[in-house]
Coordinates of C-alpha atoms in Angstrom, one line a residue:
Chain A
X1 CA -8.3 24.9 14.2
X2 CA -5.3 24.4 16.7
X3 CA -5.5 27.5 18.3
X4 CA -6.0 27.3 21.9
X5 CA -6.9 29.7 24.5
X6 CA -3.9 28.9 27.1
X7 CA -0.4 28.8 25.8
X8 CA 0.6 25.2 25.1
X9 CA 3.6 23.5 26.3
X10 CA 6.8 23.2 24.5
X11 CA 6.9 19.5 24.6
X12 CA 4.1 17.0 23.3
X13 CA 1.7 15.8 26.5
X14 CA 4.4 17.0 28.9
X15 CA 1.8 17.8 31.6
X16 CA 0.5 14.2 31.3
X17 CA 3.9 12.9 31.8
X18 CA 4.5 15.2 34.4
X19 CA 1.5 13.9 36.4
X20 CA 1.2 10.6 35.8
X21 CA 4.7 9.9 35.2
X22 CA 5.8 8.5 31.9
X23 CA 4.1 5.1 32.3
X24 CA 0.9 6.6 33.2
X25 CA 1.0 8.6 30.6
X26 CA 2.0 5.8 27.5
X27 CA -0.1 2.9 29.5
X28 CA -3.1 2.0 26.7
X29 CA -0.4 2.7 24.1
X30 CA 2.2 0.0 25.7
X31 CA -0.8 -2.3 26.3
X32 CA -1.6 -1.8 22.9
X33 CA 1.9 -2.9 21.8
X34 CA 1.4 -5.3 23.9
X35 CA -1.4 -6.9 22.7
X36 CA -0.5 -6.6 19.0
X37 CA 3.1 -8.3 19.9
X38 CA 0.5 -11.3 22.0
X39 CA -1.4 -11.9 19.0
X40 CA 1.1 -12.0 16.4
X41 CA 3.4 -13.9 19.2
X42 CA 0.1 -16.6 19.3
X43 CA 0.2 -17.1 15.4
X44 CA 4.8 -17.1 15.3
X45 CA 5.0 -19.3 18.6
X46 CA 3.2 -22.3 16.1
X47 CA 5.7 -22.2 13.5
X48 CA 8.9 -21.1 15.7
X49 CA 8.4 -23.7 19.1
X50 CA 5.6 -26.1 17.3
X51 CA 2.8 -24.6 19.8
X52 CA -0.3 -24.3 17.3
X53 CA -2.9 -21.9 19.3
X54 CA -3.5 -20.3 16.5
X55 CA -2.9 -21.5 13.0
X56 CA -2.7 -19.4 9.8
X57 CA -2.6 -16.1 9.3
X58 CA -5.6 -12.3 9.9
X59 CA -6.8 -13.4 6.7
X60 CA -8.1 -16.7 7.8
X61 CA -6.9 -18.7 10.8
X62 CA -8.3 -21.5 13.4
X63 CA -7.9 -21.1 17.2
X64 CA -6.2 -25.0 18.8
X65 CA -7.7 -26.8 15.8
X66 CA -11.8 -26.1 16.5
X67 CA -12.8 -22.1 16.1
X68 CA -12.4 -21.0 13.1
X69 CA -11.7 -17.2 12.6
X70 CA -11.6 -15.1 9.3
X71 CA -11.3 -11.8 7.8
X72 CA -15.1 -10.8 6.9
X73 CA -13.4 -8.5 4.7
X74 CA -11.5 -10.9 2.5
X75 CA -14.8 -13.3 3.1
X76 CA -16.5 -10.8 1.4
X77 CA -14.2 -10.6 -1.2
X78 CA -14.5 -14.5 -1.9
X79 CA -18.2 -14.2 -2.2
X80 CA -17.8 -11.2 -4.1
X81 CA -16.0 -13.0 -6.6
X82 CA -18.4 -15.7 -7.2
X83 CA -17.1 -18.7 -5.2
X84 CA -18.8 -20.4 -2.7
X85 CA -16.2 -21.6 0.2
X86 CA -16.5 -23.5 3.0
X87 CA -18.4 -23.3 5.6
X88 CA -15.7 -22.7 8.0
X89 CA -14.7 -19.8 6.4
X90 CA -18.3 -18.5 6.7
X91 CA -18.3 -19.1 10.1
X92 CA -15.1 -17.7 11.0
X93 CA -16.4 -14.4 9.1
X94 CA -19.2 -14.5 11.3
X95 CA -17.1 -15.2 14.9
X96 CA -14.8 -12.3 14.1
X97 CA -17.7 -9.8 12.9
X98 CA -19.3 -10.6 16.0
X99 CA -16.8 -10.2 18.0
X100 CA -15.6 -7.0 17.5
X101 CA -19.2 -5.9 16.8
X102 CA -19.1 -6.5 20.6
X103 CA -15.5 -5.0 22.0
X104 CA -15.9 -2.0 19.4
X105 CA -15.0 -2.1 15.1
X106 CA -11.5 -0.4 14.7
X107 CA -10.4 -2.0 18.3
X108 CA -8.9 -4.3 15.6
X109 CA -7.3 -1.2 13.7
X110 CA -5.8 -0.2 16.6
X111 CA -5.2 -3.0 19.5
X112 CA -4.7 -6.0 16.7
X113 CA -3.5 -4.8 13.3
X114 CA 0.0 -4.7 12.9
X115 CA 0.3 -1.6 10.2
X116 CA -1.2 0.5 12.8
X117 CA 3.0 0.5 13.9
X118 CA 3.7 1.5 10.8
X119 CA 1.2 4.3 10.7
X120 CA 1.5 5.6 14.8
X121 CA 5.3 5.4 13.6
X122 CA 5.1 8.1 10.9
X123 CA 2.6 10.2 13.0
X124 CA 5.6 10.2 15.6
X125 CA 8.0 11.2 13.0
X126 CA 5.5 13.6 11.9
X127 CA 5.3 15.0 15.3
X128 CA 8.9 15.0 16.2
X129 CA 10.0 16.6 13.3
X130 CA 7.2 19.1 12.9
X131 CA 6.2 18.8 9.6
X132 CA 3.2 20.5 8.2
X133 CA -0.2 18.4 9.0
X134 CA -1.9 17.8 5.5
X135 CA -5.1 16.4 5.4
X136 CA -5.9 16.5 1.4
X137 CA -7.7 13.3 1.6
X138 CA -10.9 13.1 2.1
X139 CA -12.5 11.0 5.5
X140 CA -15.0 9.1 3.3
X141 CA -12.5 8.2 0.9
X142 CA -12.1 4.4 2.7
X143 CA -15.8 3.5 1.9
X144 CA -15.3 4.2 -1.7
X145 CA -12.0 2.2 -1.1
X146 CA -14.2 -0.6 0.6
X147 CA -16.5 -0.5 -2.0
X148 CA -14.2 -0.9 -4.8
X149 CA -12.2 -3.4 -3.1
X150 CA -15.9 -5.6 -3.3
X151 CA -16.6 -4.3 -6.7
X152 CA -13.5 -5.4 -8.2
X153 CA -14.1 -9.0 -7.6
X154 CA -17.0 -9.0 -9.2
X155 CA -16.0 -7.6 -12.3
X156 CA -12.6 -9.1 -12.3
X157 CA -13.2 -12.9 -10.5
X158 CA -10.2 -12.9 -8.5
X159 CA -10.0 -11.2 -4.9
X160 CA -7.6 -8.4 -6.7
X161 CA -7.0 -6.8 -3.0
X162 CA -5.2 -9.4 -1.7
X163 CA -2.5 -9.1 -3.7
X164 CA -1.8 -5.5 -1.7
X165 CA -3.7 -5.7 1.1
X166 CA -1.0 -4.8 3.6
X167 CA -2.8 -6.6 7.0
X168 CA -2.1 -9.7 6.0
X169 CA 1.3 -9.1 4.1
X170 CA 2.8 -8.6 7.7
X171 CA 2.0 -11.8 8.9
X172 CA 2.9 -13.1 5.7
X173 CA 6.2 -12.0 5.5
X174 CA 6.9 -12.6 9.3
X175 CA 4.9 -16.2 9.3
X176 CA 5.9 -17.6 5.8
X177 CA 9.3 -15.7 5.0
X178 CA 7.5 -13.7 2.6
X179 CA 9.3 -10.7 2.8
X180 CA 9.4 -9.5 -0.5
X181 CA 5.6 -7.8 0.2
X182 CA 6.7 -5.7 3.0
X183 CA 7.6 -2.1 -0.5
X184 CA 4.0 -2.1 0.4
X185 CA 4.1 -1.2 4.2
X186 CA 7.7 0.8 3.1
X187 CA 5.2 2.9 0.5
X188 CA 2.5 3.1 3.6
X189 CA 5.3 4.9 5.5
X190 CA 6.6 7.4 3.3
X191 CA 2.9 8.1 2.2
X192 CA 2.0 9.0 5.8
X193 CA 4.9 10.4 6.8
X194 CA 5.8 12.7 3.9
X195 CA 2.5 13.0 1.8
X196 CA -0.4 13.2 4.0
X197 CA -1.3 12.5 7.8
X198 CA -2.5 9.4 8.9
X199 CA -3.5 8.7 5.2
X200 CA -3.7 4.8 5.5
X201 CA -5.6 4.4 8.4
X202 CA -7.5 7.1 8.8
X203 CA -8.6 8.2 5.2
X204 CA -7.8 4.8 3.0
X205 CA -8.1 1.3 4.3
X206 CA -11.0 -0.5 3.2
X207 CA -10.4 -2.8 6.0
X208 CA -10.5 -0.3 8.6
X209 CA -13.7 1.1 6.7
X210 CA -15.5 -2.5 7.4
X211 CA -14.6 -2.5 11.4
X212 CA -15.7 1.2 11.4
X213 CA -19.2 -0.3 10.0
X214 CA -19.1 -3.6 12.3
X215 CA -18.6 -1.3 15.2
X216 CA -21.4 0.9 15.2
X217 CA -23.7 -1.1 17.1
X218 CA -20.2 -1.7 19.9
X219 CA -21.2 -0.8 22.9
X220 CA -18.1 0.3 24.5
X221 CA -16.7 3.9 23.5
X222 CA -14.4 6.1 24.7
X223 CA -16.4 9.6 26.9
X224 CA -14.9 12.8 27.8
X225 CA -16.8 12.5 30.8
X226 CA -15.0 15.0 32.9
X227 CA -15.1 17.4 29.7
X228 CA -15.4 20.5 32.1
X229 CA -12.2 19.9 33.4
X230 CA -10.3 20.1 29.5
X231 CA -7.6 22.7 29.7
X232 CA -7.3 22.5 25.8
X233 CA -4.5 21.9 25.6
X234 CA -5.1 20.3 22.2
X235 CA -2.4 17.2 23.0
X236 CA -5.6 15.2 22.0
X237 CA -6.1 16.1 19.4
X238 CA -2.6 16.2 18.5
X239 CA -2.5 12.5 19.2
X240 CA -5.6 11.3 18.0
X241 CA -5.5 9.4 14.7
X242 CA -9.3 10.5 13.7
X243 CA -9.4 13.5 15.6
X244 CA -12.5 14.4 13.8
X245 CA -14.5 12.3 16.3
X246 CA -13.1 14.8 19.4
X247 CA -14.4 18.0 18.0
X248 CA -18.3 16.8 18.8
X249 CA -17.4 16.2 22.4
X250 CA -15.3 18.8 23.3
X251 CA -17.1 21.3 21.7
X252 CA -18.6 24.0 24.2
X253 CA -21.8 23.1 25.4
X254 CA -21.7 19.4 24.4
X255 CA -24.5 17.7 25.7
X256 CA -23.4 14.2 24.5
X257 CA -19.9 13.4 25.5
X258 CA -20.0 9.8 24.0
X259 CA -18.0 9.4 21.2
X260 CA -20.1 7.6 19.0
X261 CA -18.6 8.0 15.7
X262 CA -17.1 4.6 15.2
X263 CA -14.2 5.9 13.0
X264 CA -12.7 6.1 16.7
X265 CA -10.0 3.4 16.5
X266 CA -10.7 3.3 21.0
X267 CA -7.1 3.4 20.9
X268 CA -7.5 5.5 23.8
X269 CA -4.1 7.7 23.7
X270 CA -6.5 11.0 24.3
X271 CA -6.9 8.9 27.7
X272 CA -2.7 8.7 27.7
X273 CA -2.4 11.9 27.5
X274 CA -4.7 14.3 28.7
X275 CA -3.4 15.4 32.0
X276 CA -6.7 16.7 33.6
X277 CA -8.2 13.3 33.0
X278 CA -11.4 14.2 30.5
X279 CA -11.6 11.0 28.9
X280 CA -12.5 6.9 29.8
X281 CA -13.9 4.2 28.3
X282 CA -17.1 3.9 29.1
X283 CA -20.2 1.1 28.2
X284 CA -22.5 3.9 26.2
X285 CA -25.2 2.3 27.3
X286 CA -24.4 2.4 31.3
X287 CA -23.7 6.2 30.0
X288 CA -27.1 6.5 28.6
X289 CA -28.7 4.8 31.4
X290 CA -27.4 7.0 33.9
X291 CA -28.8 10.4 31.8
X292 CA -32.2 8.9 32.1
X293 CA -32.0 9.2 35.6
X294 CA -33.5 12.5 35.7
X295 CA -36.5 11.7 32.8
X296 CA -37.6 9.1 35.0
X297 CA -38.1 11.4 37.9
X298 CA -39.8 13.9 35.3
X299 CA -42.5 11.2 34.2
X300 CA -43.0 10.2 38.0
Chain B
X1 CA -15.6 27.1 9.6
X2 CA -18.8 28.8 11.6
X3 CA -19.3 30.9 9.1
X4 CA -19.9 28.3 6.1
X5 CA -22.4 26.3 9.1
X6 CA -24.7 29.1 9.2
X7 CA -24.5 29.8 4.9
X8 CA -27.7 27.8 4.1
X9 CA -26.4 27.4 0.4
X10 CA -23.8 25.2 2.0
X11 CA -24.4 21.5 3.1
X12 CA -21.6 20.4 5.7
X13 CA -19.6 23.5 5.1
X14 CA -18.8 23.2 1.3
X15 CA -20.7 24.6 -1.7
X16 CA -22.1 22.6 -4.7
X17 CA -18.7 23.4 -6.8
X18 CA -16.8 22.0 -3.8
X19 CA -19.1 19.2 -3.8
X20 CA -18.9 18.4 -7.2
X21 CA -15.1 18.5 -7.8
X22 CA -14.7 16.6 -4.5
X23 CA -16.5 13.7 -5.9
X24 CA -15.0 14.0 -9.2
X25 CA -11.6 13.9 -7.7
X26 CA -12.9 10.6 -5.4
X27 CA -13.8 9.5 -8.3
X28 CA -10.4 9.9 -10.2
X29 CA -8.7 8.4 -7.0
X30 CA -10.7 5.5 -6.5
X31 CA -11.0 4.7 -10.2
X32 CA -7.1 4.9 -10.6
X33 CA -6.6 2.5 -7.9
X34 CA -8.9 0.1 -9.2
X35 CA -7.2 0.0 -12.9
X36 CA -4.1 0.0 -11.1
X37 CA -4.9 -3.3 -8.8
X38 CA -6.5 -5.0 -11.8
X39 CA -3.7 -4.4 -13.8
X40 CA -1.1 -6.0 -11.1
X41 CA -3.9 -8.8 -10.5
X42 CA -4.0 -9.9 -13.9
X43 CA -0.6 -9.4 -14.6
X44 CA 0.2 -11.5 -11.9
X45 CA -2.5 -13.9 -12.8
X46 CA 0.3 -15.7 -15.3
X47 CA 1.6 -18.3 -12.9
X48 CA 5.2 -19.6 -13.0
X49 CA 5.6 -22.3 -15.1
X50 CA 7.4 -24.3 -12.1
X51 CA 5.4 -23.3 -9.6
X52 CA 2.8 -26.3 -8.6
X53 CA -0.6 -25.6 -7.0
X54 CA -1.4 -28.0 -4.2
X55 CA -3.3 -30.9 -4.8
X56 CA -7.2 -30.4 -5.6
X57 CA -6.9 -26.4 -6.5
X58 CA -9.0 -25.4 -8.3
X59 CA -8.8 -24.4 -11.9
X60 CA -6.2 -21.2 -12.3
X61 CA -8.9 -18.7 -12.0
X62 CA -11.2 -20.5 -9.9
X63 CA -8.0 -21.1 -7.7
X64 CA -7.3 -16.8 -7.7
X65 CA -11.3 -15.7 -6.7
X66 CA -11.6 -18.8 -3.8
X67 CA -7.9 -18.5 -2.0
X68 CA -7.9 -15.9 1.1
X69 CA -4.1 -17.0 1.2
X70 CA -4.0 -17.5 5.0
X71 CA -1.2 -20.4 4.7
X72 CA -3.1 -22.9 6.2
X73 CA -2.4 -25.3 4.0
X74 CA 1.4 -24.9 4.4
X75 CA 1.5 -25.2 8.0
X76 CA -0.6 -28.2 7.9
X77 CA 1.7 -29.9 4.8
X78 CA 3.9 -32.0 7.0
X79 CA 6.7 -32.1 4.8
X80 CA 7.9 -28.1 4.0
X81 CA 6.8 -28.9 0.9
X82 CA 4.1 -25.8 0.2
X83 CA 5.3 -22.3 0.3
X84 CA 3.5 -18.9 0.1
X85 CA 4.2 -17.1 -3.3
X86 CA 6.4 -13.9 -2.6
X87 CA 6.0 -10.6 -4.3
X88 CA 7.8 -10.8 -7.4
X89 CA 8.0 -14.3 -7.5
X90 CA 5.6 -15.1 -10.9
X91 CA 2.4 -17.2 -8.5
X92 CA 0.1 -14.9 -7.2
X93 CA 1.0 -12.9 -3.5
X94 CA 0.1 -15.2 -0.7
X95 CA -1.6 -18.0 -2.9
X96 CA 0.3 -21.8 -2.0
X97 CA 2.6 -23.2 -4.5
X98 CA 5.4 -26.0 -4.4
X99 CA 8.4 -26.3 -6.2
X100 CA 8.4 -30.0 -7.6
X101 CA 12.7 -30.2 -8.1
X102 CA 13.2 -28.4 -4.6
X103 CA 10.4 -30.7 -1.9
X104 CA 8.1 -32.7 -4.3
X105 CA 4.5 -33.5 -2.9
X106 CA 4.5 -36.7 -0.6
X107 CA 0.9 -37.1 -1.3
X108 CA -0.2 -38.3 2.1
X109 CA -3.2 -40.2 2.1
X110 CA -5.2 -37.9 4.4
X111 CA -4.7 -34.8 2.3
X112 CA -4.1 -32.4 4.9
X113 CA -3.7 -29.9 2.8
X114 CA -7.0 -29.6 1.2
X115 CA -8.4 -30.7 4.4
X116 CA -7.1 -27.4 6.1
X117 CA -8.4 -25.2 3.3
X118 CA -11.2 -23.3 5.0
X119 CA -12.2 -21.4 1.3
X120 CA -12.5 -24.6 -0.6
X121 CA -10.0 -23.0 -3.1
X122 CA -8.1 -26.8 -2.6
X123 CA -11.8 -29.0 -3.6
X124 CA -12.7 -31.1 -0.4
X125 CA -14.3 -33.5 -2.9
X126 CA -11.0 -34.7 -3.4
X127 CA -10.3 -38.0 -0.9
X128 CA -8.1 -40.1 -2.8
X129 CA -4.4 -38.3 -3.4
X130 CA -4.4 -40.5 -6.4
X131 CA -7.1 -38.6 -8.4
X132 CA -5.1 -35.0 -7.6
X133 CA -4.0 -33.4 -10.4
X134 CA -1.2 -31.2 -9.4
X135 CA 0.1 -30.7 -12.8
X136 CA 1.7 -33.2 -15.4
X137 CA 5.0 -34.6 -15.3
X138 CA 6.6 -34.1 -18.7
X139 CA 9.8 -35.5 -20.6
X140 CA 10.9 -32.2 -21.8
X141 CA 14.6 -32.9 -22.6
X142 CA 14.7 -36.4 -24.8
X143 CA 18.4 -35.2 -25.5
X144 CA 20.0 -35.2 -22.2
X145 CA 18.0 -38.0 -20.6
X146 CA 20.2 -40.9 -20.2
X147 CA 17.8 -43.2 -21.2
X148 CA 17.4 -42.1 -24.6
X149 CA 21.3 -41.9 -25.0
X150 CA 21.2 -45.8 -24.3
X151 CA 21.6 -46.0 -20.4
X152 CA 19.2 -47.5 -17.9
X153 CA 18.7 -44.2 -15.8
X154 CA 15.4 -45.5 -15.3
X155 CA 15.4 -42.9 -11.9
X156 CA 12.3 -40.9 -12.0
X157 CA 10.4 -44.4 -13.3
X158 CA 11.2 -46.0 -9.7
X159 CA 10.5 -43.2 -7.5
X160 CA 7.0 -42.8 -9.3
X161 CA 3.9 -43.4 -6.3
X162 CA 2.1 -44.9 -9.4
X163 CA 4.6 -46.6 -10.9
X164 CA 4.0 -48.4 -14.2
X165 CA 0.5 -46.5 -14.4
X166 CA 1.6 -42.9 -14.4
X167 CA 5.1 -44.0 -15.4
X168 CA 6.1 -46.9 -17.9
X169 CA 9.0 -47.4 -19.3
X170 CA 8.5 -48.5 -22.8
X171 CA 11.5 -51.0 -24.7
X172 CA 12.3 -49.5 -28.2
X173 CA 15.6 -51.0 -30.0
X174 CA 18.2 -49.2 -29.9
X175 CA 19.3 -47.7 -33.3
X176 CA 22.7 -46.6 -33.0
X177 CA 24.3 -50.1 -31.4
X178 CA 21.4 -52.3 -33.1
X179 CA 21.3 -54.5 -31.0
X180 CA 20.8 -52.9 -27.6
X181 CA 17.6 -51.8 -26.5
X182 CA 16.2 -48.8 -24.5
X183 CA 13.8 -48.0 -22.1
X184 CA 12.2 -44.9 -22.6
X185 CA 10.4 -43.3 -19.5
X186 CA 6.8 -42.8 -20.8
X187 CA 4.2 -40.7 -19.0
X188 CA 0.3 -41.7 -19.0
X189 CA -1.1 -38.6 -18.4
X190 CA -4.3 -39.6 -16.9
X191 CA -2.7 -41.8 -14.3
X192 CA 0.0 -38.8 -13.5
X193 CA -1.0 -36.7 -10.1
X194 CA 2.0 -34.3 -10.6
X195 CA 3.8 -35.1 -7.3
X196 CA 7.0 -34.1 -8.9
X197 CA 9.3 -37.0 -7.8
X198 CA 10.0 -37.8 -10.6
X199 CA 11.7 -34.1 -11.3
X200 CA 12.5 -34.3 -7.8
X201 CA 14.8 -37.3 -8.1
X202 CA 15.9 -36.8 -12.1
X203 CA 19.9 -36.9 -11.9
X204 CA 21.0 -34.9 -14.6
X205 CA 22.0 -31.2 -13.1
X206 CA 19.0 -30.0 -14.9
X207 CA 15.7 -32.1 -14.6
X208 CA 15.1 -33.6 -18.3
X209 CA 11.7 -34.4 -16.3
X210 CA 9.0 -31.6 -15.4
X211 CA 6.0 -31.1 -13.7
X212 CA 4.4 -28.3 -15.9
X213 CA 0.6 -27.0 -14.6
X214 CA -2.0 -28.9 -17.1
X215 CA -3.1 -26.3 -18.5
X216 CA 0.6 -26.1 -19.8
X217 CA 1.3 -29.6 -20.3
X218 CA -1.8 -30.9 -22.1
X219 CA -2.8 -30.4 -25.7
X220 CA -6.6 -30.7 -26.7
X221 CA -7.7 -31.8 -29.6
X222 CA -10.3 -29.6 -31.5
X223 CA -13.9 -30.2 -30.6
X224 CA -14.6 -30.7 -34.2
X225 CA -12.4 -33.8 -34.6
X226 CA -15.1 -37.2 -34.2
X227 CA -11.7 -39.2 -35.4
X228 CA -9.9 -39.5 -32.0
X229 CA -9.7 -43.2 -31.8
X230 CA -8.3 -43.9 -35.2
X231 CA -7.8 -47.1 -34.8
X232 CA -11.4 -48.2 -34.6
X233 CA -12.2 -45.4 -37.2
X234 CA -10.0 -47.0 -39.7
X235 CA -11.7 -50.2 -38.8
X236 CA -15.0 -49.1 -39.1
X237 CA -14.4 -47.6 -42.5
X238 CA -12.7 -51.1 -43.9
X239 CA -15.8 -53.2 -42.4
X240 CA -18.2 -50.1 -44.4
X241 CA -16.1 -51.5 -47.3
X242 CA -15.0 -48.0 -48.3
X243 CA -11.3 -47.5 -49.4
X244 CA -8.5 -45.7 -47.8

């Protein structure tokens, strides 16, 4: 599977750095720091300076006192479990489906979330100290997670998730001095560094599994669209945390070079660090628009 | 990998025996983790003792299926008096809690607790702080609490928000003097909100007076027994002109 037909470089994406310089070559993974630091800074900076932008915590939360936003995941859960809420948490399920049905599902997974540090982290010490990439688990494995996850309030009539659910036991711990939850991001750790690759994200979390389903209808995706230029290097798929979803697009003769599979977290690191520039986000539709071109000539 | 594609026996590149023990291994997974979660739910299901739901939760296990434990409600309590339960600490993960003897509950008149709660998991029904029931303040120690050793304490009766409804203190003479009386702190359970001043403010070094949930605090008498109010009973029975 990683065999390549030109001799890779020693170091990981060293051509990428070597082009682009080492900014250029990290920049959607520092914005993406960045903007998981920004929106964790927007929920601390009410309980640290008294500046309430945002109140509460990812599982439920209200934006300066009037939007209200909410986990459609734990929402779920509620409902699941028999009890009717409020309507504001309703609504605030609705706002963030919406919204990321708009900017693209796992964009929370990987531009929000705050265990996606955890997990990149353990891929890094993964990579750096060259241990052996296991994949036992199975991909699907999350949607039987996600559907268990609903089952089990049913049958149980109390949101049993949310006693691990490790998204909002960050926030928790950092927001509430509830630190004693964070063995559960500790376990995440050693599960993906030492048992098997990417396991959370990628192969377990039920949340991830609903933003993969919210984002199928996202119209923004990442496109090898200068695919005839890849070297393969394979840094791509070294990097990418589903790298499942590259195979379709790179593959020789690939006619569509969309990525469309929404397990695609659009964390955009294949963009990092691919020296020769194959991949960009793209609006699929634009994309699609522009292969019509040609059938429109056809039917003239 | 091309190989098993162009195998028509195989549906994406694995055979029915692959198929099959995949699933039954999913299976296994996903049916461990789900024993395993209910198990730590419901363990964790048996709240602390001491640890006080905000006002207008929900019955226990109404309380657990309704909560999405975002902490609103403790960043809206002005007063640091709601926490989020810890890992380990008895109340379920994330779910709001107060410690009465630590910061009782102020009960503000514009509940802005409850009003913050976007599940519902804290009953918006609830207007009047007066009607909460927190839990139920109980005199759980008659040995160490200086009234009944004689002494007008009479502390926790004072700081009560309902004083001489939820709180009375009721004059009994006192035995060992004879002629002294005391003034026994007396708790009307229907009146109490479990605000926990009173444990709050009790001065012995451990508080003789709790706040216990209700659940904990109150007896029930069985539904068979018609002879609650035995007072009328017994009258009733004399005026029917049957004996005792």
């Amino acid at each position: 599977m990683t065999h390549s037909s030109k001799p890779k470089t020693e170091r990981f994406a060293e051509e990428a750095i070597n082009q682009l310089g080492w900014f250029g070559a990290h920049k959607f993974l520092l914005l993406r720091r960045l903007t998981q630091v920004a929106v964790f800074s927007l929920f601390a900076i009410g309980p640290a300076l008294g500046l309430w932008l945002l109140k509460g915590n990812l599982s439920s939360s209200i934006l300066l006192d009037t939007v209200p936003l909410s986990d459609p995941l734990v929402t779920l859960q509620v409902l699941a479990s028999g009890h009717l809420p409020e309507a504001s948490l309703l609504i605030g399920a609705l706002v963030i489906a919406l919204t990321y049905a708009i900017v693209g599902g796992r964009v929370f997974c990987s531009w929000v979330c705050p265990v996606n540090i955890i997990t990149d982290t353990a891929s890094w010490i993964r990579r750096k100290f060259k241990l052996p990439r296991i994949n036992a688990l199975p991909k699907n494995l999350r949607y039987y997670m996600l559907a268990l996850v609903l089952l089990l309030p049913m049958v149980t009539g109390v949101t049993v998730w949310e006693w691990m659910n490790p998204v909002p036991i960050v926030y928790r711990a950092a927001l509430f001095g509830a630190g004693s939850g964070l063995w559960v991001l500790a376990m995440i750790l050693l599960l993906d560094t030492f048992v098997a690759e990417r396991a959370w994200c990628s192969h377990l979390c039920p949340t991830g599994a609903m933003f993969s389903l919210i984002g199928k209808v996202s119209p923004i995706k990442v496109s090898a669209t200068n695919a005839k230029d890849c070297n393969n290097c394979m840094d791509c798929f070294t990097v990418c945390p589903e790298r499942q979803v590259l195979k379709p697009v790179l593959r020789k003769g690939a006619t569509e070079l969309t990525i469309n599979d929404s397990d695609c977290t659009l964390c955009g690191r294949c963009i990092d660090v691919c020296a020769p520039r194959v991949f960009e986000y793209k609006n699929r539709f634009n994309t699609q628009n522009s292969k019509r071109i040609p059938l429109k000539v056809e039917s003239n | 990998m091309s190989n098993s594609n162009r195998n028509p026996s195989k549906i994406n590149g694995i055979n029915r025996r692959q198929f099959l023990a995949q699933t039954a291994k999913t299976g296994c997974v996903v049916g461990m983790v789900g024993m395993g979660l209910t198990t730590v739910a419901t363990q964790s299901k048996h709240l602390d003792p001491q640890a006080i739901r905000p006002p207008g939760a929900l019955n226990e296990d109404d309380f657990l299926s309704a909560c999405v434990r975002c902490g609103l409600c403790v960043e809206a309590c002005p007063y640091d008096t709601l926490k989020l339960a810890r890992w380990f600490e008895g109340a379920a993960t994330g779910t709001p809690y107060f410690t009465a003897r630590d910061v009782p509950c102020e009960m503000c008149d514009d509940i802005p607790c409850v009003k913050a709660c976007p599940s519902g998991s804290l009953d918006h029904s609830l207007t009047d702080i007066n009607d909460s029931k927190m839990g139920i303040a109980v005199l759980i120690d008659e040995k160490n609490c200086l009234n009944f050793k004689g002494l007008r304490c009479d502390v926790c009766y004072r700081v009560c928000p309902l004083i001489d409804e939820a709180i009375t203190l009721e004059m009994q003479r006192n035995h060992k003097s004879g002629h002294h009386a005391m003034f026994l702190p007396t708790v009307h359970a229907d009146a109490c909100t479990g605000c926990g001043k009173c444990e709050h403010a009790c001065v012995t070094e451990q508080a003789v007076i709790k706040v216990l949930p209700a659940e904990i605090a109150l007896g029930k008498t069985a539904e068979h027994d018609t002879y609650q109010n035995t007072e009328a009973t017994t009258l009733e029975m004399l005026n029917k002109g049957l004996s005792l």
